[in-house]
mmCIF file of C-alpha atoms in Angstrom:
data_model
loop_
_atom_site.group_PDB
_atom_site.id
_atom_site.type_symbol
_atom_site.label_atom_id
_atom_site.label_comp_id
_atom_site.label_asym_id
_atom_site.label_seq_id
_atom_site.Cartn_x
_atom_site.Cartn_y
_atom_site.Cartn_z
ATOM 1 C CA MET M 140 -4.613 -1.594 21.606
ATOM 2 C CA LYS M 141 -7.883 -0.642 23.228
ATOM 3 C CA ARG M 142 -10.918 0.250 21.052
ATOM 4 C CA ALA M 143 -10.895 3.847 21.934
ATOM 5 C CA ASP M 144 -7.140 4.054 21.120
ATOM 6 C CA VAL M 145 -7.634 2.398 17.738
ATOM 7 C CA PHE M 146 -10.276 4.994 16.908
ATOM 8 C CA GLU M 147 -7.931 7.724 17.960
ATOM 9 C CA PHE M 148 -5.088 6.165 16.093
ATOM 10 C CA TYR M 149 -6.920 6.357 12.771
ATOM 11 C CA ARG M 150 -8.410 9.711 13.532
ATOM 12 C CA ARG M 151 -5.018 11.295 13.904
ATOM 13 C CA LEU M 152 -3.652 9.613 10.671
ATOM 14 C CA ALA M 153 -6.789 10.757 8.950
ATOM 15 C CA GLU M 154 -6.485 14.407 10.222
ATOM 16 C CA ALA M 155 -2.826 14.535 9.163
ATOM 17 C CA ASN M 156 -3.634 13.152 5.701
ATOM 18 C CA PRO M 157 -7.357 13.514 4.941
ATOM 19 C CA ALA M 158 -7.182 12.116 1.357
ATOM 20 C CA PRO M 159 -4.732 9.281 1.249
ATOM 21 C CA GLU M 160 -4.009 7.684 -2.138
ATOM 22 C CA THR M 161 -1.809 4.976 -3.562
ATOM 23 C CA GLU M 162 1.555 6.279 -4.802
ATOM 24 C CA LEU M 163 1.413 3.988 -7.899
ATOM 25 C CA ALA M 164 0.522 5.722 -11.110
ATOM 26 C CA TRP M 165 -2.656 4.235 -12.841
ATOM 27 C CA THR M 166 -5.387 5.313 -15.192
ATOM 28 C CA ASN M 167 -8.010 2.451 -15.058
ATOM 29 C CA PRO M 168 -8.463 -0.748 -13.150
ATOM 30 C CA TYR M 169 -6.240 -2.634 -15.696
ATOM 31 C CA THR M 170 -3.281 -0.348 -15.440
ATOM 32 C CA LEU M 171 -3.700 -0.517 -11.662
ATOM 33 C CA LEU M 172 -3.728 -4.295 -11.670
ATOM 34 C CA VAL M 173 -0.490 -4.318 -13.774
ATOM 35 C CA ALA M 174 1.146 -1.659 -11.551
ATOM 36 C CA VAL M 175 0.442 -3.449 -8.411
ATOM 37 C CA ALA M 176 1.667 -6.831 -9.856
ATOM 38 C CA LEU M 177 4.875 -5.053 -10.938
ATOM 39 C CA SER M 178 5.422 -3.540 -7.527
ATOM 40 C CA ALA M 179 6.086 -6.903 -5.733
ATOM 41 C CA GLN M 180 9.624 -6.580 -4.345
ATOM 42 C CA ALA M 181 10.003 -3.192 -5.931
ATOM 43 C CA THR M 182 9.365 0.397 -4.946
ATOM 44 C CA ASP M 183 6.410 2.388 -6.261
ATOM 45 C CA VAL M 184 8.886 4.964 -7.549
ATOM 46 C CA SER M 185 10.683 2.341 -9.714
ATOM 47 C CA VAL M 186 7.404 1.020 -11.024
ATOM 48 C CA ASN M 187 6.096 4.511 -11.976
ATOM 49 C CA LYS M 188 9.248 5.276 -13.832
ATOM 50 C CA ALA M 189 8.902 2.077 -15.809
ATOM 51 C CA THR M 190 5.184 2.356 -16.538
ATOM 52 C CA GLY M 191 5.075 6.051 -17.434
ATOM 53 C CA ALA M 192 5.643 5.364 -21.144
ATOM 54 C CA LEU M 193 4.075 1.915 -21.062
ATOM 55 C CA PHE M 194 0.595 3.182 -19.870
ATOM 56 C CA ARG M 195 0.436 5.874 -22.411
ATOM 57 C CA ASP M 196 0.127 3.323 -25.178
ATOM 58 C CA VAL M 197 -1.035 0.134 -23.254
ATOM 59 C CA ASP M 198 -4.054 0.458 -21.112
ATOM 60 C CA THR M 199 -6.084 -2.745 -21.898
ATOM 61 C CA PRO M 200 -5.365 -6.427 -21.864
ATOM 62 C CA ALA M 201 -5.735 -6.528 -25.622
ATOM 63 C CA LYS M 202 -3.134 -3.808 -26.145
ATOM 64 C CA MET M 203 -0.829 -5.667 -23.799
ATOM 65 C CA LEU M 204 -1.154 -8.718 -25.850
ATOM 66 C CA GLU M 205 -0.315 -6.714 -28.935
ATOM 67 C CA LEU M 206 2.783 -5.447 -27.226
ATOM 68 C CA GLY M 207 3.870 -8.928 -26.324
ATOM 69 C CA GLU M 208 6.188 -10.365 -23.709
ATOM 70 C CA GLU M 209 9.442 -9.069 -25.216
ATOM 71 C CA GLY M 210 7.874 -5.621 -25.839
ATOM 72 C CA LEU M 211 6.787 -5.468 -22.187
ATOM 73 C CA LYS M 212 10.205 -6.486 -20.939
ATOM 74 C CA ALA M 213 11.767 -3.559 -22.858
ATOM 75 C CA HIS M 214 9.636 -1.252 -20.680
ATOM 76 C CA ILE M 215 10.111 -2.923 -17.366
ATOM 77 C CA ARG M 216 13.823 -4.131 -17.373
ATOM 78 C CA THR M 217 14.683 -1.730 -14.467
ATOM 79 C CA ILE M 218 12.110 -3.539 -12.115
ATOM 80 C CA GLY M 219 13.229 -6.577 -10.187
ATOM 81 C CA LEU M 220 12.101 -9.896 -11.429
ATOM 82 C CA TYR M 221 11.013 -8.390 -14.636
ATOM 83 C CA ASN M 222 11.273 -11.669 -16.698
ATOM 84 C CA SER M 223 8.760 -13.548 -14.574
ATOM 85 C CA LYS M 224 6.606 -10.477 -14.145
ATOM 86 C CA ALA M 225 6.346 -9.890 -17.854
ATOM 87 C CA LYS M 226 5.456 -13.547 -18.378
ATOM 88 C CA ASN M 227 2.715 -13.228 -15.668
ATOM 89 C CA VAL M 228 1.285 -9.937 -17.088
ATOM 90 C CA ILE M 229 0.975 -11.352 -20.553
ATOM 91 C CA ALA M 230 -0.570 -14.644 -19.250
ATOM 92 C CA ALA M 231 -2.997 -12.604 -17.127
ATOM 93 C CA ALA M 232 -3.937 -10.383 -20.143
ATOM 94 C CA ARG M 233 -4.795 -13.435 -22.169
ATOM 95 C CA ILE M 234 -7.135 -14.777 -19.451
ATOM 96 C CA LEU M 235 -8.795 -11.300 -19.156
ATOM 97 C CA VAL M 236 -9.457 -11.166 -22.858
ATOM 98 C CA ASP M 237 -10.526 -14.755 -23.302
ATOM 99 C CA GLU M 238 -12.589 -15.151 -19.985
ATOM 100 C CA HIS M 239 -13.554 -11.656 -18.820
ATOM 101 C CA GLY M 240 -14.263 -9.764 -22.001
ATOM 102 C CA GLY M 241 -11.074 -7.679 -21.493
ATOM 103 C CA GLU M 242 -12.343 -6.307 -18.120
ATOM 104 C CA VAL M 243 -10.747 -6.639 -14.671
ATOM 105 C CA PRO M 244 -13.052 -8.771 -12.556
ATOM 106 C CA ARG M 245 -14.378 -7.275 -9.285
ATOM 107 C CA SER M 246 -14.189 -10.514 -7.223
ATOM 108 C CA ARG M 247 -11.289 -11.565 -5.054
ATOM 109 C CA GLU M 248 -11.546 -15.120 -6.296
ATOM 110 C CA ALA M 249 -11.395 -14.166 -9.990
ATOM 111 C CA LEU M 250 -8.381 -11.698 -9.379
ATOM 112 C CA GLU M 251 -6.452 -14.301 -7.380
ATOM 113 C CA SER M 252 -6.882 -16.761 -10.224
ATOM 114 C CA LEU M 253 -4.800 -14.544 -12.513
ATOM 115 C CA PRO M 254 -1.073 -15.353 -12.895
ATOM 116 C CA GLY M 255 1.018 -13.148 -10.644
ATOM 117 C CA VAL M 256 -1.874 -11.899 -8.596
ATOM 118 C CA GLY M 257 -1.969 -12.931 -4.978
ATOM 119 C CA ARG M 258 -4.288 -11.820 -2.089
ATOM 120 C CA LYS M 259 -2.426 -8.553 -1.386
ATOM 121 C CA THR M 260 -2.578 -7.426 -5.092
ATOM 122 C CA ALA M 261 -6.290 -8.343 -5.225
ATOM 123 C CA ASN M 262 -6.917 -6.437 -2.152
ATOM 124 C CA VAL M 263 -5.177 -3.364 -3.460
ATOM 125 C CA VAL M 264 -7.216 -3.467 -6.712
ATOM 126 C CA LEU M 265 -10.503 -3.899 -4.794
ATOM 127 C CA ASN M 266 -9.712 -0.965 -2.576
ATOM 128 C CA VAL M 267 -8.146 1.452 -4.820
ATOM 129 C CA ALA M 268 -10.261 0.805 -7.996
ATOM 130 C CA TRP M 269 -13.652 0.287 -6.432
ATOM 131 C CA GLY M 270 -13.329 1.585 -2.852
ATOM 132 C CA GLU M 271 -13.894 -1.720 -1.201
ATOM 133 C CA GLU M 272 -13.001 -2.062 2.514
ATOM 134 C CA THR M 273 -10.062 -4.316 2.094
ATOM 135 C CA PHE M 274 -6.655 -4.438 3.883
ATOM 136 C CA ALA M 275 -3.672 -5.243 1.670
ATOM 137 C CA VAL M 276 -0.949 -6.234 4.029
ATOM 138 C CA ASP M 277 2.467 -5.648 2.648
ATOM 139 C CA THR M 278 5.746 -5.454 4.711
ATOM 140 C CA HIS M 279 5.024 -1.897 5.818
ATOM 141 C CA ILE M 280 1.513 -2.676 7.152
ATOM 142 C CA PHE M 281 2.753 -5.943 8.701
ATOM 143 C CA ARG M 282 5.334 -4.059 10.588
ATOM 144 C CA VAL M 283 3.096 -1.248 11.675
ATOM 145 C CA GLY M 284 0.336 -3.608 12.736
ATOM 146 C CA ASN M 285 2.689 -5.594 14.912
ATOM 147 C CA ARG M 286 5.047 -2.886 16.194
ATOM 148 C CA THR M 287 2.239 -0.493 17.237
ATOM 149 C CA GLY M 288 0.022 -3.165 18.745
ATOM 150 C CA LEU M 289 -2.830 -2.098 16.406
ATOM 151 C CA ALA M 290 -3.090 -5.522 14.638
ATOM 152 C CA PRO M 291 -0.536 -8.052 15.937
ATOM 153 C CA GLY M 292 -0.255 -11.252 13.906
ATOM 154 C CA LYS M 293 2.436 -13.735 12.892
ATOM 155 C CA THR M 294 1.356 -13.782 9.222
ATOM 156 C CA PRO M 295 0.172 -11.203 6.713
ATOM 157 C CA LEU M 296 -3.211 -12.908 6.723
ATOM 158 C CA ALA M 297 -3.459 -12.819 10.472
ATOM 159 C CA VAL M 298 -2.712 -9.116 10.522
ATOM 160 C CA GLU M 299 -5.308 -8.531 7.665
ATOM 161 C CA GLN M 300 -7.901 -10.372 9.707
ATOM 162 C CA ARG M 301 -7.150 -8.434 12.848
ATOM 163 C CA LEU M 302 -7.255 -5.179 10.955
ATOM 164 C CA ASP M 303 -10.644 -6.187 9.462
ATOM 165 C CA LYS M 304 -11.868 -6.849 12.973
ATOM 166 C CA VAL M 305 -10.698 -3.749 14.735
ATOM 167 C CA THR M 306 -10.790 -0.981 12.199
ATOM 168 C CA PRO M 307 -13.818 1.366 12.801
ATOM 169 C CA GLY M 308 -16.239 2.109 10.038
ATOM 170 C CA PRO M 309 -15.241 5.686 9.242
ATOM 171 C CA PHE M 310 -11.760 4.630 8.438
ATOM 172 C CA ARG M 311 -12.070 1.273 6.824
ATOM 173 C CA ALA M 312 -11.786 2.422 3.167
ATOM 174 C CA GLY M 313 -8.700 4.487 3.816
ATOM 175 C CA ALA M 314 -6.883 2.289 6.350
ATOM 176 C CA HIS M 315 -4.633 0.572 3.880
ATOM 177 C CA HIS M 316 -3.286 3.829 2.583
ATOM 178 C CA TRP M 317 -2.792 5.441 6.040
ATOM 179 C CA LEU M 318 -0.974 2.406 7.323
ATOM 180 C CA ILE M 319 1.288 1.893 4.399
ATOM 181 C CA LEU M 320 2.220 5.642 4.150
ATOM 182 C CA HIS M 321 2.859 5.732 7.917
ATOM 183 C CA GLY M 322 5.120 2.647 7.610
ATOM 184 C CA ARG M 323 6.862 3.979 4.555
ATOM 185 C CA TYR M 324 7.659 7.463 5.780
ATOM 186 C CA VAL M 325 7.428 7.569 9.633
ATOM 187 C CA CYS M 326 7.319 3.987 11.150
ATOM 188 C CA LYS M 327 10.387 2.915 9.257
ATOM 189 C CA ALA M 328 11.882 -0.576 9.529
ATOM 190 C CA ARG M 329 15.308 0.148 10.743
ATOM 191 C CA ARG M 330 14.646 3.302 12.715
ATOM 192 C CA PRO M 331 11.097 4.429 13.314
ATOM 193 C CA GLU M 332 10.900 8.300 13.593
ATOM 194 C CA CYS M 333 8.960 8.269 16.803
ATOM 195 C CA TRP M 334 9.824 11.888 17.520
ATOM 196 C CA ARG M 335 7.493 13.065 14.690
ATOM 197 C CA CYS M 336 4.871 10.405 14.890
ATOM 198 C CA VAL M 337 1.263 11.588 15.554
ATOM 199 C CA VAL M 338 0.310 8.289 17.261
ATOM 200 C CA ALA M 339 3.515 7.815 19.278
ATOM 201 C CA ASP M 340 1.652 7.945 22.619
ATOM 202 C CA LEU M 341 -0.748 5.238 21.502
ATOM 203 C CA CYS M 342 1.900 2.883 20.217
ATOM 204 C CA ALA M 343 3.255 -0.131 22.067
ATOM 205 C CA PHE M 344 6.836 0.205 20.657
ATOM 206 C CA THR M 345 9.508 0.908 23.157
ATOM 207 C CA PRO M 346 11.795 2.499 23.645
ATOM 208 C CA LYS M 347 10.631 5.360 21.514
ATOM 209 C CA THR M 348 13.365 6.633 19.109
ATOM 210 C CA PRO M 349 14.513 10.105 20.097
ATOM 211 C CA PRO M 350 15.111 12.900 17.591
ATOM 212 C CA PRO M 351 18.506 13.254 16.049
ATOM 213 C CA ALA M 352 20.601 15.696 18.153
ATOM 214 C CA ASP M 353 20.900 18.212 15.307
ATOM 215 C CA LYS M 354 17.091 18.075 14.718
ATOM 216 C CA ALA M 355 16.321 18.599 18.306
ATOM 217 C CA ALA M 356 18.563 21.623 18.427
ATOM 218 C CA GLN M 357 16.857 23.079 15.388
ATOM 219 C CA GLU M 358 13.381 22.512 16.477
ATOM 220 C CA GLY M 359 13.994 23.557 20.092
ATOM 221 C CA ALA M 360 12.641 22.224 23.313
ATOM 222 C CA GLY M 361 8.833 21.795 23.439
ATOM 223 C CA ALA M 362 8.252 22.053 19.720
ATOM 224 C CA PRO M 363 5.312 19.821 18.661
ATOM 225 C CA PRO M 364 6.056 16.801 16.597
ATOM 226 C CA PRO M 365 5.270 17.032 12.961
ATOM 227 C CA GLY M 366 2.331 14.931 11.597
ATOM 228 C CA LEU M 367 2.319 12.165 9.088
ATOM 229 C CA LEU M 368 4.395 13.014 5.955
ATOM 230 C CA GLY M 369 5.577 16.254 7.662
ATOM 231 C CA ALA M 370 2.230 17.753 8.350
ATOM 232 C CA PRO M 371 1.926 19.715 11.647
ATOM 233 C CA GLY M 372 1.094 17.594 14.594
ATOM 234 C CA THR M 373 -2.324 18.226 16.195
ATOM 235 C CA HIS M 374 -2.589 15.998 19.153
ATOM 236 C CA PRO M 375 -1.345 17.046 22.628
#
């Protein structure tokens, strides 16, 4: 994708959704860290349902240790891989208390040294909690980066590095959110909804997915495609 098209790509996503946010519920950097760790191979919706009651009482590593592994499991049994996730969350809480004064470290290296925390989780925490310009490449962003031609790469790290290289300054802090939301709700894995995509004309994906017949009939010929997450489209 050409540099001018990359800028326009982000500009349209930003215009459609000016203040993108993570869909995970969190109250401080520690609850964010736990929520992101729990979200591996699980939906944000399922994590939020499990952590609603948990985070009302447990919002520090010390409180998590008091709750204990079995207590944590009771809260997160509905989340996939909850046994291993509970073990990692408790082990990470111990390290945070013993080595970091109960605070979530603000360095990638320290975050990635915690059990159950990989590069993607560290990037999310750095970006969401502290506004750092990181690119957390999950399955949605990996797909969008490759499918659109914005940031092609054979591995998540390659896509991350490409995004870091091509993303213009005004959009770097929000890029992670725009791309994940676009992949989750518009540029879907099985059937991208190209007919309502605000960046369809900039995207390398072909052939573009046509609108469902009933939707086309309802909207009528010449109706502008809706923007990201259903907002009205604004580009020609």
